Amino acid sequence: MATYYKYLSFGEDGSFCRDRTMRVFRENKLYMPFYHVLNDPMEAYYEGSSLTASQIQELKSTKQAIRICCLSKSHTDMLMWSHYGDGHKGCCIGVEINPISSPACKRRVIKYVPRIQAPQGCNSYERSIDILRKKLLPWQYEQEVRFLRDSAIDDDEYLEINIKKVYLGCHLGYRQVEEFTRLINDARIFQPHIDIEQLQRGQLTYWKNKSNPNKPIL
């Protein structure tokens, strides 16, 4: 079963961010928002098409009802840690998705394109899935994989996961590593044990493989 990665922030003690992250460890679930709250301003937008006015309206309504969980193929990408891992002070969890527990979800590997053209498909649902699996080239470093669920069929807000490993950011100090390791273990006191490892600077990579992970950092 494939392992995918989710970057998370610990935030401040007592903050909503801290509680949200600890909830992931306690409940083995990831939140699935709708596309309009994601950080890409061009998410789900596309260039002109031959669709009729009624088809465009139907497509708009359908894509707004699809929940999305965004994951990555990489746990070592430097930019992903900077943008989503709280500037290398958060964590990245390696997870498996059990298809039996998420039968209504569709897995789609993101296709990065120079232009997002009109979606393809025989109906509004197929067109929605097609448009939600495309992003512009600048986002290619994310190496994204998405799990998509139609809330009209199943409105569960969460995707069930099995957490396999936790990587802590390289900017965390020794005491912070101890603190977050304890918090994670406390949150998972009734859950299966998981390995926790602090990622080192020399393990970080660029999405175009410009760095050499075997070269020592001085």
PDB file of C-alpha atoms in Angstrom:
ATOM      1  CA  MET A   1       0.000   0.000   0.000  1.00  0.00           C
ATOM      2  CA  ALA A   2       1.373   3.402  -0.999  1.00  0.00           C
ATOM      3  CA  THR A   3       2.520   5.915   1.599  1.00  0.00           C
ATOM      4  CA  TYR A   4       1.618   9.590   1.170  1.00  0.00           C
ATOM      5  CA  TYR A   5       2.631  12.586   3.231  1.00  0.00           C
ATOM      6  CA  LYS A   6       0.850  15.418   5.008  1.00  0.00           C
ATOM      7  CA  TYR A   7       2.728  18.462   6.344  1.00  0.00           C
ATOM      8  CA  LEU A   8       1.368  19.930   9.566  1.00  0.00           C
ATOM      9  CA  SER A   9       2.088  22.796  11.955  1.00  0.00           C
ATOM     10  CA  PHE A  10       2.137  22.478  15.738  1.00  0.00           C
ATOM     11  CA  GLY A  11       1.332  26.146  16.352  1.00  0.00           C
ATOM     12  CA  GLU A  12       1.383  27.651  19.811  1.00  0.00           C
ATOM     13  CA  ASP A  13       0.363  25.836  22.974  1.00  0.00           C
ATOM     14  CA  GLY A  14      -3.402  26.145  23.397  1.00  0.00           C
ATOM     15  CA  SER A  15      -3.957  27.353  19.824  1.00  0.00           C
ATOM     16  CA  PHE A  16      -6.512  26.001  17.361  1.00  0.00           C
ATOM     17  CA  CYS A  17      -3.621  24.894  15.151  1.00  0.00           C
ATOM     18  CA  ARG A  18      -2.095  22.789  17.948  1.00  0.00           C
ATOM     19  CA  ASP A  19      -5.449  21.195  18.752  1.00  0.00           C
ATOM     20  CA  ARG A  20      -6.139  20.423  15.078  1.00  0.00           C
ATOM     21  CA  THR A  21      -2.786  18.689  14.644  1.00  0.00           C
ATOM     22  CA  MET A  22      -3.104  16.675  17.849  1.00  0.00           C
ATOM     23  CA  ARG A  23      -6.561  15.608  16.729  1.00  0.00           C
ATOM     24  CA  VAL A  24      -4.982  14.006  13.646  1.00  0.00           C
ATOM     25  CA  PHE A  25      -2.820  11.856  15.920  1.00  0.00           C
ATOM     26  CA  ARG A  26      -5.689  11.002  18.268  1.00  0.00           C
ATOM     27  CA  GLU A  27      -8.308  10.158  15.660  1.00  0.00           C
ATOM     28  CA  ASN A  28      -6.328   9.053  12.584  1.00  0.00           C
ATOM     29  CA  LYS A  29      -8.314  11.379  10.342  1.00  0.00           C
ATOM     30  CA  LEU A  30      -7.522  14.242   7.971  1.00  0.00           C
ATOM     31  CA  TYR A  31      -9.979  17.046   7.240  1.00  0.00           C
ATOM     32  CA  MET A  32     -11.322  17.252   3.681  1.00  0.00           C
ATOM     33  CA  PRO A  33     -12.206  20.871   2.788  1.00  0.00           C
ATOM     34  CA  PHE A  34     -13.867  22.151  -0.375  1.00  0.00           C
ATOM     35  CA  TYR A  35     -11.706  23.678  -3.109  1.00  0.00           C
ATOM     36  CA  HIS A  36     -12.560  27.320  -2.400  1.00  0.00           C
ATOM     37  CA  VAL A  37     -10.625  27.320   0.890  1.00  0.00           C
ATOM     38  CA  LEU A  38      -7.399  25.939  -0.630  1.00  0.00           C
ATOM     39  CA  ASN A  39      -4.458  28.309  -1.093  1.00  0.00           C
ATOM     40  CA  ASP A  40      -4.272  28.290  -4.902  1.00  0.00           C
ATOM     41  CA  PRO A  41      -6.333  31.270  -6.220  1.00  0.00           C
ATOM     42  CA  MET A  42      -6.682  29.470  -9.579  1.00  0.00           C
ATOM     43  CA  GLU A  43      -8.017  26.280  -7.990  1.00  0.00           C
ATOM     44  CA  ALA A  44     -10.824  24.774 -10.128  1.00  0.00           C
ATOM     45  CA  TYR A  45     -10.749  27.669 -12.628  1.00  0.00           C
ATOM     46  CA  TYR A  46     -10.287  26.978 -16.312  1.00  0.00           C
ATOM     47  CA  GLU A  47     -10.121  28.733 -19.664  1.00  0.00           C
ATOM     48  CA  GLY A  48     -13.129  29.173 -21.939  1.00  0.00           C
ATOM     49  CA  SER A  49     -14.890  26.125 -23.329  1.00  0.00           C
ATOM     50  CA  SER A  50     -17.700  24.992 -25.604  1.00  0.00           C
ATOM     51  CA  LEU A  51     -19.907  24.056 -22.665  1.00  0.00           C
ATOM     52  CA  THR A  52     -23.392  25.530 -22.630  1.00  0.00           C
ATOM     53  CA  ALA A  53     -24.459  28.007 -19.951  1.00  0.00           C
ATOM     54  CA  SER A  54     -26.467  25.317 -18.158  1.00  0.00           C
ATOM     55  CA  GLN A  55     -23.509  22.881 -18.265  1.00  0.00           C
ATOM     56  CA  ILE A  56     -21.193  25.535 -16.831  1.00  0.00           C
ATOM     57  CA  GLN A  57     -23.633  26.245 -14.008  1.00  0.00           C
ATOM     58  CA  GLU A  58     -24.053  22.531 -13.298  1.00  0.00           C
ATOM     59  CA  LEU A  59     -20.279  22.078 -13.274  1.00  0.00           C
ATOM     60  CA  LYS A  60     -19.884  24.961 -10.825  1.00  0.00           C
ATOM     61  CA  SER A  61     -22.440  23.430  -8.481  1.00  0.00           C
ATOM     62  CA  THR A  62     -20.928  19.939  -8.703  1.00  0.00           C
ATOM     63  CA  LYS A  63     -17.301  20.921  -8.123  1.00  0.00           C
ATOM     64  CA  GLN A  64     -18.299  23.009  -5.093  1.00  0.00           C
ATOM     65  CA  ALA A  65     -19.666  19.835  -3.473  1.00  0.00           C
ATOM     66  CA  ILE A  66     -16.475  17.769  -3.768  1.00  0.00           C
ATOM     67  CA  ARG A  67     -14.302  17.437  -0.682  1.00  0.00           C
ATOM     68  CA  ILE A  68     -10.529  17.258  -1.125  1.00  0.00           C
ATOM     69  CA  CYS A  69      -7.649  15.862   0.912  1.00  0.00           C
ATOM     70  CA  CYS A  70      -4.282  17.062  -0.422  1.00  0.00           C
ATOM     71  CA  LEU A  71      -1.242  14.862   0.170  1.00  0.00           C
ATOM     72  CA  SER A  72       2.277  14.694  -1.240  1.00  0.00           C
ATOM     73  CA  LYS A  73       4.537  11.948  -2.560  1.00  0.00           C
ATOM     74  CA  SER A  74       7.528  13.454  -0.720  1.00  0.00           C
ATOM     75  CA  HIS A  75       8.414  14.038   2.934  1.00  0.00           C
ATOM     76  CA  THR A  76      11.770  15.735   2.245  1.00  0.00           C
ATOM     77  CA  ASP A  77      10.920  18.600  -0.108  1.00  0.00           C
ATOM     78  CA  MET A  78      12.452  21.830   1.181  1.00  0.00           C
ATOM     79  CA  LEU A  79       9.707  24.101  -0.138  1.00  0.00           C
ATOM     80  CA  MET A  80       6.924  21.906   1.216  1.00  0.00           C
ATOM     81  CA  TRP A  81       8.494  22.130   4.666  1.00  0.00           C
ATOM     82  CA  SER A  82       8.821  25.905   4.316  1.00  0.00           C
ATOM     83  CA  HIS A  83       5.254  26.465   3.088  1.00  0.00           C
ATOM     84  CA  TYR A  84       3.239  23.808   4.950  1.00  0.00           C
ATOM     85  CA  GLY A  85       5.509  22.511   7.726  1.00  0.00           C
ATOM     86  CA  ASP A  86       5.633  25.763   9.702  1.00  0.00           C
ATOM     87  CA  GLY A  87       9.016  26.785   8.298  1.00  0.00           C
ATOM     88  CA  HIS A  88      10.614  23.440   9.249  1.00  0.00           C
ATOM     89  CA  LYS A  89       9.252  23.699  12.809  1.00  0.00           C
ATOM     90  CA  GLY A  90       6.243  21.449  12.246  1.00  0.00           C
ATOM     91  CA  CYS A  91       5.982  17.833  11.193  1.00  0.00           C
ATOM     92  CA  CYS A  92       5.232  15.614   8.225  1.00  0.00           C
ATOM     93  CA  ILE A  93       3.283  12.394   8.690  1.00  0.00           C
ATOM     94  CA  GLY A  94       3.543   9.372   6.420  1.00  0.00           C
ATOM     95  CA  VAL A  95       0.100   7.822   5.981  1.00  0.00           C
ATOM     96  CA  GLU A  96      -1.656   4.987   4.242  1.00  0.00           C
ATOM     97  CA  ILE A  97      -5.230   5.277   2.980  1.00  0.00           C
ATOM     98  CA  ASN A  98      -7.349   2.192   3.493  1.00  0.00           C
ATOM     99  CA  PRO A  99      -9.596   1.901   0.400  1.00  0.00           C
ATOM    100  CA  ILE A 100     -12.101  -0.190   2.348  1.00  0.00           C
ATOM    101  CA  SER A 101     -12.622   2.618   4.890  1.00  0.00           C
ATOM    102  CA  SER A 102     -12.932   5.257   2.140  1.00  0.00           C
ATOM    103  CA  PRO A 103     -14.955   3.586  -0.643  1.00  0.00           C
ATOM    104  CA  ALA A 104     -16.463   6.855  -1.892  1.00  0.00           C
ATOM    105  CA  CYS A 105     -13.055   8.506  -2.427  1.00  0.00           C
ATOM    106  CA  LYS A 106     -11.320   8.785  -5.762  1.00  0.00           C
ATOM    107  CA  ARG A 107      -7.512   8.939  -5.813  1.00  0.00           C
ATOM    108  CA  ARG A 108      -6.034  11.283  -8.402  1.00  0.00           C
ATOM    109  CA  VAL A 109      -2.397  12.222  -9.012  1.00  0.00           C
ATOM    110  CA  ILE A 110      -2.218  15.933  -9.854  1.00  0.00           C
ATOM    111  CA  LYS A 111      -1.339  16.771 -13.442  1.00  0.00           C
ATOM    112  CA  TYR A 112       0.705  19.972 -13.712  1.00  0.00           C
ATOM    113  CA  VAL A 113       0.032  21.951 -16.862  1.00  0.00           C
ATOM    114  CA  PRO A 114       1.045  25.341 -18.376  1.00  0.00           C
ATOM    115  CA  ARG A 115      -2.630  26.204 -18.958  1.00  0.00           C
ATOM    116  CA  ILE A 116      -5.782  24.836 -17.386  1.00  0.00           C
ATOM    117  CA  GLN A 117      -8.073  24.211 -20.282  1.00  0.00           C
ATOM    118  CA  ALA A 118     -11.729  23.237 -20.314  1.00  0.00           C
ATOM    119  CA  PRO A 119     -12.441  20.054 -18.336  1.00  0.00           C
ATOM    120  CA  GLN A 120     -13.219  16.796 -20.100  1.00  0.00           C
ATOM    121  CA  GLY A 121     -15.974  14.347 -19.243  1.00  0.00           C
ATOM    122  CA  CYS A 122     -19.415  13.059 -20.139  1.00  0.00           C
ATOM    123  CA  ASN A 123     -21.161  14.761 -17.216  1.00  0.00           C
ATOM    124  CA  SER A 124     -20.600  17.452 -14.599  1.00  0.00           C
ATOM    125  CA  TYR A 125     -19.141  15.007 -12.066  1.00  0.00           C
ATOM    126  CA  GLU A 126     -16.486  13.702 -14.475  1.00  0.00           C
ATOM    127  CA  ARG A 127     -15.673  17.270 -15.515  1.00  0.00           C
ATOM    128  CA  SER A 128     -15.351  18.300 -11.856  1.00  0.00           C
ATOM    129  CA  ILE A 129     -12.913  15.480 -11.115  1.00  0.00           C
ATOM    130  CA  ASP A 130     -10.944  16.366 -14.242  1.00  0.00           C
ATOM    131  CA  ILE A 131     -10.593  20.040 -13.313  1.00  0.00           C
ATOM    132  CA  LEU A 132      -9.746  19.300  -9.673  1.00  0.00           C
ATOM    133  CA  ARG A 133      -6.835  17.082 -10.673  1.00  0.00           C
ATOM    134  CA  LYS A 134      -5.028  19.830 -12.612  1.00  0.00           C
ATOM    135  CA  LYS A 135      -2.800  22.616 -11.331  1.00  0.00           C
ATOM    136  CA  LEU A 136      -0.457  25.112 -12.936  1.00  0.00           C
ATOM    137  CA  LEU A 137       3.256  24.323 -13.312  1.00  0.00           C
ATOM    138  CA  PRO A 138       4.519  26.556 -10.436  1.00  0.00           C
ATOM    139  CA  TRP A 139       2.895  24.104  -7.995  1.00  0.00           C
ATOM    140  CA  GLN A 140       4.823  21.129  -9.350  1.00  0.00           C
ATOM    141  CA  TYR A 141       7.128  20.959  -6.345  1.00  0.00           C
ATOM    142  CA  GLU A 142       4.186  19.756  -4.230  1.00  0.00           C
ATOM    143  CA  GLN A 143       4.118  16.347  -5.990  1.00  0.00           C
ATOM    144  CA  GLU A 144       0.481  16.240  -4.969  1.00  0.00           C
ATOM    145  CA  VAL A 145      -1.930  13.335  -4.762  1.00  0.00           C
ATOM    146  CA  ARG A 146      -5.567  14.034  -3.972  1.00  0.00           C
ATOM    147  CA  PHE A 147      -8.412  12.042  -2.532  1.00  0.00           C
ATOM    148  CA  LEU A 148     -11.756  13.395  -3.734  1.00  0.00           C
ATOM    149  CA  ARG A 149     -15.189  12.671  -2.269  1.00  0.00           C
ATOM    150  CA  ASP A 150     -18.574  13.832  -3.541  1.00  0.00           C
ATOM    151  CA  SER A 151     -20.375  15.208  -0.497  1.00  0.00           C
ATOM    152  CA  ALA A 152     -23.713  14.670  -2.245  1.00  0.00           C
ATOM    153  CA  ILE A 153     -23.074  10.923  -1.883  1.00  0.00           C
ATOM    154  CA  ASP A 154     -21.046  10.838   1.335  1.00  0.00           C
ATOM    155  CA  ASP A 155     -20.681  14.021   3.387  1.00  0.00           C
ATOM    156  CA  ASP A 156     -18.087  12.680   5.824  1.00  0.00           C
ATOM    157  CA  GLU A 157     -15.707  15.618   6.390  1.00  0.00           C
ATOM    158  CA  TYR A 158     -12.714  13.403   7.167  1.00  0.00           C
ATOM    159  CA  LEU A 159     -10.486  10.876   5.437  1.00  0.00           C
ATOM    160  CA  GLU A 160      -9.476   7.899   7.555  1.00  0.00           C
ATOM    161  CA  ILE A 161      -5.732   7.239   7.623  1.00  0.00           C
ATOM    162  CA  ASN A 162      -3.160   4.914   9.146  1.00  0.00           C
ATOM    163  CA  ILE A 163      -0.163   6.910  10.388  1.00  0.00           C
ATOM    164  CA  LYS A 164       3.053   5.021   9.684  1.00  0.00           C
ATOM    165  CA  LYS A 165       5.773   7.513  10.646  1.00  0.00           C
ATOM    166  CA  VAL A 166       6.284  11.093  11.826  1.00  0.00           C
ATOM    167  CA  TYR A 167       9.098  13.385  10.673  1.00  0.00           C
ATOM    168  CA  LEU A 168       9.851  16.453  12.785  1.00  0.00           C
ATOM    169  CA  GLY A 169      11.223  19.638  11.218  1.00  0.00           C
ATOM    170  CA  CYS A 170      14.962  20.340  11.173  1.00  0.00           C
ATOM    171  CA  HIS A 171      14.532  23.791  12.797  1.00  0.00           C
ATOM    172  CA  LEU A 172      13.194  22.330  16.024  1.00  0.00           C
ATOM    173  CA  GLY A 173      15.526  22.464  19.017  1.00  0.00           C
ATOM    174  CA  TYR A 174      16.288  19.513  21.263  1.00  0.00           C
ATOM    175  CA  ARG A 175      13.716  20.512  23.899  1.00  0.00           C
ATOM    176  CA  GLN A 176      11.042  21.075  21.235  1.00  0.00           C
ATOM    177  CA  VAL A 177      11.716  17.640  19.754  1.00  0.00           C
ATOM    178  CA  GLU A 178      11.275  16.134  23.212  1.00  0.00           C
ATOM    179  CA  GLU A 179       8.089  18.119  23.829  1.00  0.00           C
ATOM    180  CA  PHE A 180       6.421  17.250  20.516  1.00  0.00           C
ATOM    181  CA  THR A 181       7.466  13.620  20.761  1.00  0.00           C
ATOM    182  CA  ARG A 182       5.778  13.460  24.165  1.00  0.00           C
ATOM    183  CA  LEU A 183       2.640  15.231  22.886  1.00  0.00           C
ATOM    184  CA  ILE A 184       2.350  12.848  19.944  1.00  0.00           C
ATOM    185  CA  ASN A 185       2.831   9.766  22.130  1.00  0.00           C
ATOM    186  CA  ASP A 186       0.291  11.089  24.651  1.00  0.00           C
ATOM    187  CA  ALA A 187      -2.222  11.711  21.865  1.00  0.00           C
ATOM    188  CA  ARG A 188      -1.714   8.159  20.609  1.00  0.00           C
ATOM    189  CA  ILE A 189      -1.730   6.422  23.988  1.00  0.00           C
ATOM    190  CA  PHE A 190      -4.484   4.053  22.811  1.00  0.00           C
ATOM    191  CA  GLN A 191      -3.185   3.866  19.218  1.00  0.00           C
ATOM    192  CA  PRO A 192      -0.501   1.683  17.574  1.00  0.00           C
ATOM    193  CA  HIS A 193       3.078   2.850  18.108  1.00  0.00           C
ATOM    194  CA  ILE A 194       4.636   4.987  15.363  1.00  0.00           C
ATOM    195  CA  ASP A 195       8.244   5.946  14.722  1.00  0.00           C
ATOM    196  CA  ILE A 196       9.173   9.602  15.263  1.00  0.00           C
ATOM    197  CA  GLU A 197      12.317  10.981  13.640  1.00  0.00           C
ATOM    198  CA  GLN A 198      13.750  14.465  13.269  1.00  0.00           C
ATOM    199  CA  LEU A 199      14.621  15.216   9.647  1.00  0.00           C
ATOM    200  CA  GLN A 200      18.141  16.572   9.113  1.00  0.00           C
ATOM    201  CA  ARG A 201      19.097  19.396   6.757  1.00  0.00           C
ATOM    202  CA  GLY A 202      21.132  17.037   4.609  1.00  0.00           C
ATOM    203  CA  GLN A 203      18.004  14.989   3.881  1.00  0.00           C
ATOM    204  CA  LEU A 204      16.089  17.895   2.331  1.00  0.00           C
ATOM    205  CA  THR A 205      15.604  17.842  -1.423  1.00  0.00           C
ATOM    206  CA  TYR A 206      14.433  20.098  -4.238  1.00  0.00           C
ATOM    207  CA  TRP A 207      11.597  18.979  -6.443  1.00  0.00           C
ATOM    208  CA  LYS A 208      13.891  19.087  -9.500  1.00  0.00           C
ATOM    209  CA  ASN A 209      16.545  17.050  -7.668  1.00  0.00           C
ATOM    210  CA  LYS A 210      19.015  19.951  -7.739  1.00  0.00           C
ATOM    211  CA  SER A 211      20.400  18.946  -4.383  1.00  0.00           C
ATOM    212  CA  ASN A 212      22.470  15.908  -3.527  1.00  0.00           C
ATOM    213  CA  PRO A 213      21.093  14.307  -0.343  1.00  0.00           C
ATOM    214  CA  ASN A 214      24.302  12.297   0.067  1.00  0.00           C
ATOM    215  CA  LYS A 215      26.546  15.372   0.096  1.00  0.00           C
ATOM    216  CA  PRO A 216      27.459  16.403   3.675  1.00  0.00           C
ATOM    217  CA  ILE A 217      26.210  19.732   4.988  1.00  0.00           C
ATOM    218  CA  LEU A 218      29.055  21.732   6.608  1.00  0.00           C
TER     219      LEU A 218
END
